[in-house]
Short mmCIF file of C-alpha atoms and ligand atoms in Angstrom, two decimals:
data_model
loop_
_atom_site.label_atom_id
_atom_site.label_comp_id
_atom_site.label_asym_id
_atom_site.label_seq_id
_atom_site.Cartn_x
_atom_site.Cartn_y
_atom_site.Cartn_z
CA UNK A 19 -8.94 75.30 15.63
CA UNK A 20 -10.24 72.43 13.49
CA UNK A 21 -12.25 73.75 10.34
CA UNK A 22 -16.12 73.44 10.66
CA UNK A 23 -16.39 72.80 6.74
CA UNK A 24 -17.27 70.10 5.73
CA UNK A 25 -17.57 69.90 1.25
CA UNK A 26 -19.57 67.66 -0.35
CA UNK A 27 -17.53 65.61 -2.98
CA UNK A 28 -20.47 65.07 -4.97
CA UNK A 29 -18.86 64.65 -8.45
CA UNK A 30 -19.10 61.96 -10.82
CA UNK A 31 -15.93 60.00 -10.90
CA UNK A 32 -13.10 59.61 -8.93
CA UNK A 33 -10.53 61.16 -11.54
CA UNK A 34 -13.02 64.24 -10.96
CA UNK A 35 -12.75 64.12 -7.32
CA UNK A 36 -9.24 63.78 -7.28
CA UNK A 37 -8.26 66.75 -9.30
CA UNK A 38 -10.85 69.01 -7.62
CA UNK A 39 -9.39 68.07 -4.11
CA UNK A 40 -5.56 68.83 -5.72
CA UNK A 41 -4.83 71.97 -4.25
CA UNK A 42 -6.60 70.90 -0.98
CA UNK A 43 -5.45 69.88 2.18
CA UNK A 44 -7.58 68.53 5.67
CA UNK A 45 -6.48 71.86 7.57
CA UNK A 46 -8.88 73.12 4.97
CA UNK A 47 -11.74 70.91 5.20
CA UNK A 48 -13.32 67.81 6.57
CA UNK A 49 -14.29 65.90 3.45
CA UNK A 50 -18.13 64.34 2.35
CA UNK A 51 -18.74 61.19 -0.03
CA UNK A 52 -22.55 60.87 -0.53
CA UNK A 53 -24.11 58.37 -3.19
CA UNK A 54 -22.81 59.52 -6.37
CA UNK A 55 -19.40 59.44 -5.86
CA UNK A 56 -18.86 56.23 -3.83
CA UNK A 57 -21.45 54.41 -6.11
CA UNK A 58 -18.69 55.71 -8.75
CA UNK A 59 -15.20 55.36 -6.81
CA UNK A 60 -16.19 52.84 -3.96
CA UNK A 61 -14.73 51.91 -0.76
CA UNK A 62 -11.12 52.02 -2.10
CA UNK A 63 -11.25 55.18 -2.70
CA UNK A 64 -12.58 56.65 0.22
CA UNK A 65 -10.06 54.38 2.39
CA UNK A 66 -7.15 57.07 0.16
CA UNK A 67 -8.57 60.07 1.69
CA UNK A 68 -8.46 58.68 4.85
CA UNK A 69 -4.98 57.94 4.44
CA UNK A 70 -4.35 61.11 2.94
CA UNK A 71 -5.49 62.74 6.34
CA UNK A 72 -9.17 63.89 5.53
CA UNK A 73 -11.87 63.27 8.38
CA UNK A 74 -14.11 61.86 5.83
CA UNK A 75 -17.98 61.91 6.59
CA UNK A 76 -19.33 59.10 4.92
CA UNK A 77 -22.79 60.33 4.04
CA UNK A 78 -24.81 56.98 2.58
CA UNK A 79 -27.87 57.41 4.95
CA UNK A 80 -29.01 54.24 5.85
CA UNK A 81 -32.36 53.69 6.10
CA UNK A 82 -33.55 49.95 6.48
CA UNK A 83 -34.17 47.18 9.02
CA UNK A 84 -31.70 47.76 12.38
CA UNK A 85 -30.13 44.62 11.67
CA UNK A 86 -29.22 45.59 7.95
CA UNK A 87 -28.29 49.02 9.21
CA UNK A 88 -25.69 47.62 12.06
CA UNK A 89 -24.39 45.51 9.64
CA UNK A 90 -23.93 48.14 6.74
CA UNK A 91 -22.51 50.73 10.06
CA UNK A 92 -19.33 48.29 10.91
CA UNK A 93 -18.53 48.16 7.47
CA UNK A 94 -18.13 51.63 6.81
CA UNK A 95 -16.18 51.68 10.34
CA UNK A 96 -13.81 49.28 8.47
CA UNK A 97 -13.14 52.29 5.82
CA UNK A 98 -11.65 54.32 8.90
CA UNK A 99 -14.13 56.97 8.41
CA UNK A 100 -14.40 60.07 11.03
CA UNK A 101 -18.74 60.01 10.82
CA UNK A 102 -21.47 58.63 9.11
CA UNK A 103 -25.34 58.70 9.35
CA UNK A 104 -28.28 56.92 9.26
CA UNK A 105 -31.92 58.15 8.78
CA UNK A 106 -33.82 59.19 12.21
CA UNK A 107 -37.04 58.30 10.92
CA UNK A 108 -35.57 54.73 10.48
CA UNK A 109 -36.65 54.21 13.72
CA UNK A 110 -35.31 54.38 17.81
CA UNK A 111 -34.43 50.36 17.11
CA UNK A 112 -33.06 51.22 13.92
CA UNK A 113 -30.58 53.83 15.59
CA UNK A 114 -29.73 52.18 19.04
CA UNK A 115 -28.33 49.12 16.90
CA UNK A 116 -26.30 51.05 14.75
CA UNK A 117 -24.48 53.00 17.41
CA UNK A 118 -24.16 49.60 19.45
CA UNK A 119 -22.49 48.14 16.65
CA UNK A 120 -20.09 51.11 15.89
CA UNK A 121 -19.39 51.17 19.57
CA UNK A 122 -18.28 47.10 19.47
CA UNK A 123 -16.07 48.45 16.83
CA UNK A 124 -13.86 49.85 19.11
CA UNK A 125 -13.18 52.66 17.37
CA UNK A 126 -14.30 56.97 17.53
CA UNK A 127 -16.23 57.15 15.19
CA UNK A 128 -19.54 59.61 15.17
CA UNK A 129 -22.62 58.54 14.02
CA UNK A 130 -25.53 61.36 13.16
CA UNK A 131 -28.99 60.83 11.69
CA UNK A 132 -30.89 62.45 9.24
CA UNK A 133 -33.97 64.52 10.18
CA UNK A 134 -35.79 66.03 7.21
CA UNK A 135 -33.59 66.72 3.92
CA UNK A 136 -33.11 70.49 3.79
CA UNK A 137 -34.75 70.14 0.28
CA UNK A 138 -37.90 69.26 1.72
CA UNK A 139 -40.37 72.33 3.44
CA UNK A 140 -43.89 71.95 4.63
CA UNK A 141 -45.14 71.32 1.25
CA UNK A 142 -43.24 68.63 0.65
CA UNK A 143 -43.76 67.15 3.57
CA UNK A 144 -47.50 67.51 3.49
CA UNK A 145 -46.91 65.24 0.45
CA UNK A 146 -45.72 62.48 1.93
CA UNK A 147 -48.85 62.55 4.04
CA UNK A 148 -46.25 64.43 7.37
CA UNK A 149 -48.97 66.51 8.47
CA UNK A 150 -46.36 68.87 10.96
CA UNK A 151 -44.55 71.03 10.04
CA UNK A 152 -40.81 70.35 9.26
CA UNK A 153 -39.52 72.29 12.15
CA UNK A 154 -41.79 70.13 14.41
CA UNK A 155 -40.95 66.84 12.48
CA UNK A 156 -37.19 67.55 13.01
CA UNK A 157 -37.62 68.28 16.62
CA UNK A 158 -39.15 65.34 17.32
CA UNK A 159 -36.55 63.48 15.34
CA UNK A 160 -33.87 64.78 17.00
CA UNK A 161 -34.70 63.91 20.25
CA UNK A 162 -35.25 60.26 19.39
CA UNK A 163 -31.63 60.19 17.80
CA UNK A 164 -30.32 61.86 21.35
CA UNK A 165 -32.18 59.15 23.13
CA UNK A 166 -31.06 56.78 20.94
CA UNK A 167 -26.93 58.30 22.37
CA UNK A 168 -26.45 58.93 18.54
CA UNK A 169 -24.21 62.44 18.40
CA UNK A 170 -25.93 64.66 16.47
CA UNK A 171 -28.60 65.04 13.84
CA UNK A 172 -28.25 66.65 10.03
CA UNK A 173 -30.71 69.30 9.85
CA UNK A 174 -31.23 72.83 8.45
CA UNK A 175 -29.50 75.29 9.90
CA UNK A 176 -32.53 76.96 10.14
CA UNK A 177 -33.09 74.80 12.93
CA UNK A 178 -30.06 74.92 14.48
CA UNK A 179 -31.14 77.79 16.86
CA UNK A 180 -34.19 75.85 18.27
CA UNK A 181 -32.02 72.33 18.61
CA UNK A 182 -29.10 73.58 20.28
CA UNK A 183 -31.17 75.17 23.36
CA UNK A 184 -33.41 72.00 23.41
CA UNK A 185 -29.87 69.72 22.72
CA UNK A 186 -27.38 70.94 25.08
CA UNK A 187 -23.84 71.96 23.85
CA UNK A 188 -22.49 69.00 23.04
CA UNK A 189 -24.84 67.71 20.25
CA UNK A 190 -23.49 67.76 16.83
CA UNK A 191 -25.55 69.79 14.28
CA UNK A 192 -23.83 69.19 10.56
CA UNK A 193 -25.95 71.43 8.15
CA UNK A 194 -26.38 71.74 4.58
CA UNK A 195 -28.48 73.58 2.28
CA UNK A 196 -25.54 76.44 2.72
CA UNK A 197 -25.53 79.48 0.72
CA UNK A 198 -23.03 81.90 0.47
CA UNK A 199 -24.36 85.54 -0.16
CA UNK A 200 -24.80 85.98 -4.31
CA UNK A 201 -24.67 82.22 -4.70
CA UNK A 202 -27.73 80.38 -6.41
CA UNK A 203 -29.75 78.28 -4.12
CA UNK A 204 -30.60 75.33 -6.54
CA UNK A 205 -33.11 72.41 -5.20
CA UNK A 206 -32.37 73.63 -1.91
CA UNK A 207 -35.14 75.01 0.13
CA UNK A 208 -34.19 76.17 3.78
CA UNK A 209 -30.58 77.89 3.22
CA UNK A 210 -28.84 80.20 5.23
CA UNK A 211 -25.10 81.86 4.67
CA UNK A 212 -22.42 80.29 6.57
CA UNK A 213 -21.67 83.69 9.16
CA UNK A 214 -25.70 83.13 10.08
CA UNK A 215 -25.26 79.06 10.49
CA UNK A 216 -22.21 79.71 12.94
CA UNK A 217 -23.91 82.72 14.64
CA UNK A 218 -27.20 79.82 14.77
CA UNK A 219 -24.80 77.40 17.01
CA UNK A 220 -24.07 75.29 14.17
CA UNK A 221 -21.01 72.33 14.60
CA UNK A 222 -20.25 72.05 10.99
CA UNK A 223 -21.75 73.19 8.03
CA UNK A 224 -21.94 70.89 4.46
CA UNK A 225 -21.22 72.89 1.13
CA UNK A 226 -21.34 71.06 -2.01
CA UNK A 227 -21.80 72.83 -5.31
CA UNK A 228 -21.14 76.85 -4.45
CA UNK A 229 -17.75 75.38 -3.60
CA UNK A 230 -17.42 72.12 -6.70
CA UNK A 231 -19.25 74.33 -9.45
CA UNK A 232 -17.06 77.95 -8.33
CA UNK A 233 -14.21 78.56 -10.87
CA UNK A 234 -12.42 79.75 -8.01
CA UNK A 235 -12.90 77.27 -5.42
CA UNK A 236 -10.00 77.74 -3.09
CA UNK A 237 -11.47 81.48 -2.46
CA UNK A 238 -14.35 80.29 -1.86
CA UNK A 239 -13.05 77.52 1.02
CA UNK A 240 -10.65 80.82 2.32
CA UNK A 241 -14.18 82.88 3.17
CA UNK A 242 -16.01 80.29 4.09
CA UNK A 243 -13.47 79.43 6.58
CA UNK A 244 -12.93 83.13 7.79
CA UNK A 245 -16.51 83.12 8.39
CA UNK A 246 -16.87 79.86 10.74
CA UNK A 247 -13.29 80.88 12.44
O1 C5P B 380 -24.48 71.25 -3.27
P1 C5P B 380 -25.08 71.41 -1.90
O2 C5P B 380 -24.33 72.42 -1.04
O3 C5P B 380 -26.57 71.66 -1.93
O4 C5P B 380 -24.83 69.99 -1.21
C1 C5P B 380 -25.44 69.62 0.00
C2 C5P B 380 -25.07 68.21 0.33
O5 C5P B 380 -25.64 67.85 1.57
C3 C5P B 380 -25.51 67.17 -0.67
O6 C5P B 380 -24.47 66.19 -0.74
C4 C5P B 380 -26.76 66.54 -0.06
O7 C5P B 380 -26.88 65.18 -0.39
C5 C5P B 380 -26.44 66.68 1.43
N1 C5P B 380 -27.60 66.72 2.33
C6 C5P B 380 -28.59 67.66 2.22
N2 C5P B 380 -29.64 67.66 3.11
C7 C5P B 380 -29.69 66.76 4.10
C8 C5P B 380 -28.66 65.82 4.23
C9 C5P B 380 -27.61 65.83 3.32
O8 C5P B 380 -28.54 68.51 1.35
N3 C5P B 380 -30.66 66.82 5.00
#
């Protein structure tokens, strides 16, 4: 079986990134590059991990006009990358021209979008003048991104429940805002333990800092692993 963690590489440089992923190896864990690290290490270095055997998820989140967006998707195709993802609320145009162009590409590569950030609630979104609440914001968001034949959606797993019944089976849902028991939740806002995202229907779940920021990482990745398995 094919591990359903994925960890957040967000670190600051690649020297960082390549001595925490050391004793690593992709039976262990899908691999994600978000802003801060390829802003630091860049395309190079994200082609190495691909070459190194990681499925890397190349989490940049585009969110601009479709054409920019199609353009900015068959680059990151170029970097041999297993997924990345755009933002739903970018629009059904937005999405539909990104997948077209990663189709043209030739090549399997999964494309998810973003629904609401896990580190947003109802507050937040109230905020930003999004008057529903983020459960109903992310349910309509996800079923543009199906129409739009986009794979999945990023969302809470909190949600994950409620979209796989309303998704069907074969819908990715790749969640963060992932907790382990007794670790600390940080600007995260809608968390769950990884035993109560699998038991939720996730696909794969995103852990970042209770795995980075552990001084005992690799037992970490071992539960973590027992617990999706
Ligand atoms: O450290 P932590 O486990 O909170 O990391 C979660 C990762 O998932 C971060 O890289 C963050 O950018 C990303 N993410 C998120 N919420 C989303 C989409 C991505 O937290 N909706």
């Amino acid at each position: 079986m094919t591990t359903k963690l994925i960890i957040a590489l967000d670190l600051p440089t690649a020297e960082q990134a390549l001595k925490f992923i050391k004793p690593l190896n992709p039976t262990m864990c899908k691999l994600k590059v978000g802003f801060e690290l390829f802003v630091a290490a860049g395309p190079g270095f994200v082609r190495n991990l691909v070459d190194d055997g990681y499925d890397v998820f190349l989490d940049l989140k585009f969110h601009d006009i479709p054409n920019t967006v199609a353009s900015a998707c068959s680059s990151a195709a170029d970097l041999g990358v297993w997924m990345m993802n755009v933002h739903a609320s970018g629009s059904s145009k937005m999405m539909s021209m990104a997948k077209q162009a990663l189709d043209e590409t030739g090549k399997d590569i999964k494309l998810i979008a973003v629904t609401v950030l896990t580190s947003m609630d109802d507050e937040q979104l109230e905020l930003v003048n999004i008057n529903v609440s983020a459960q109903e914001q992310v349910k309509h968001l996800a079923k543009l991104t199906k129409n739009a034949s986009l794979d999945g959606v990023v969302c809470s797993a909190q949600e994950a429940r409620m979209l796989r019944e309303l998704m069907g089976d074969d819908f990715l849902l790749v969640t963060p805002g992932i907790r382990p028991s007794g670790t600390v939740t940080g600007d995260q806002s809608r968390v769950m333990t990884p035993l109560e995202a699998k038991k939720a229907g996730v696909s794969y779940i995103v852990v970042g800092r209770p795995i980075t920021q552990s001084d005992t990482p690799l037992q970490v990745i071992e539960a973590i692993n027992r617990d999706m398995s």
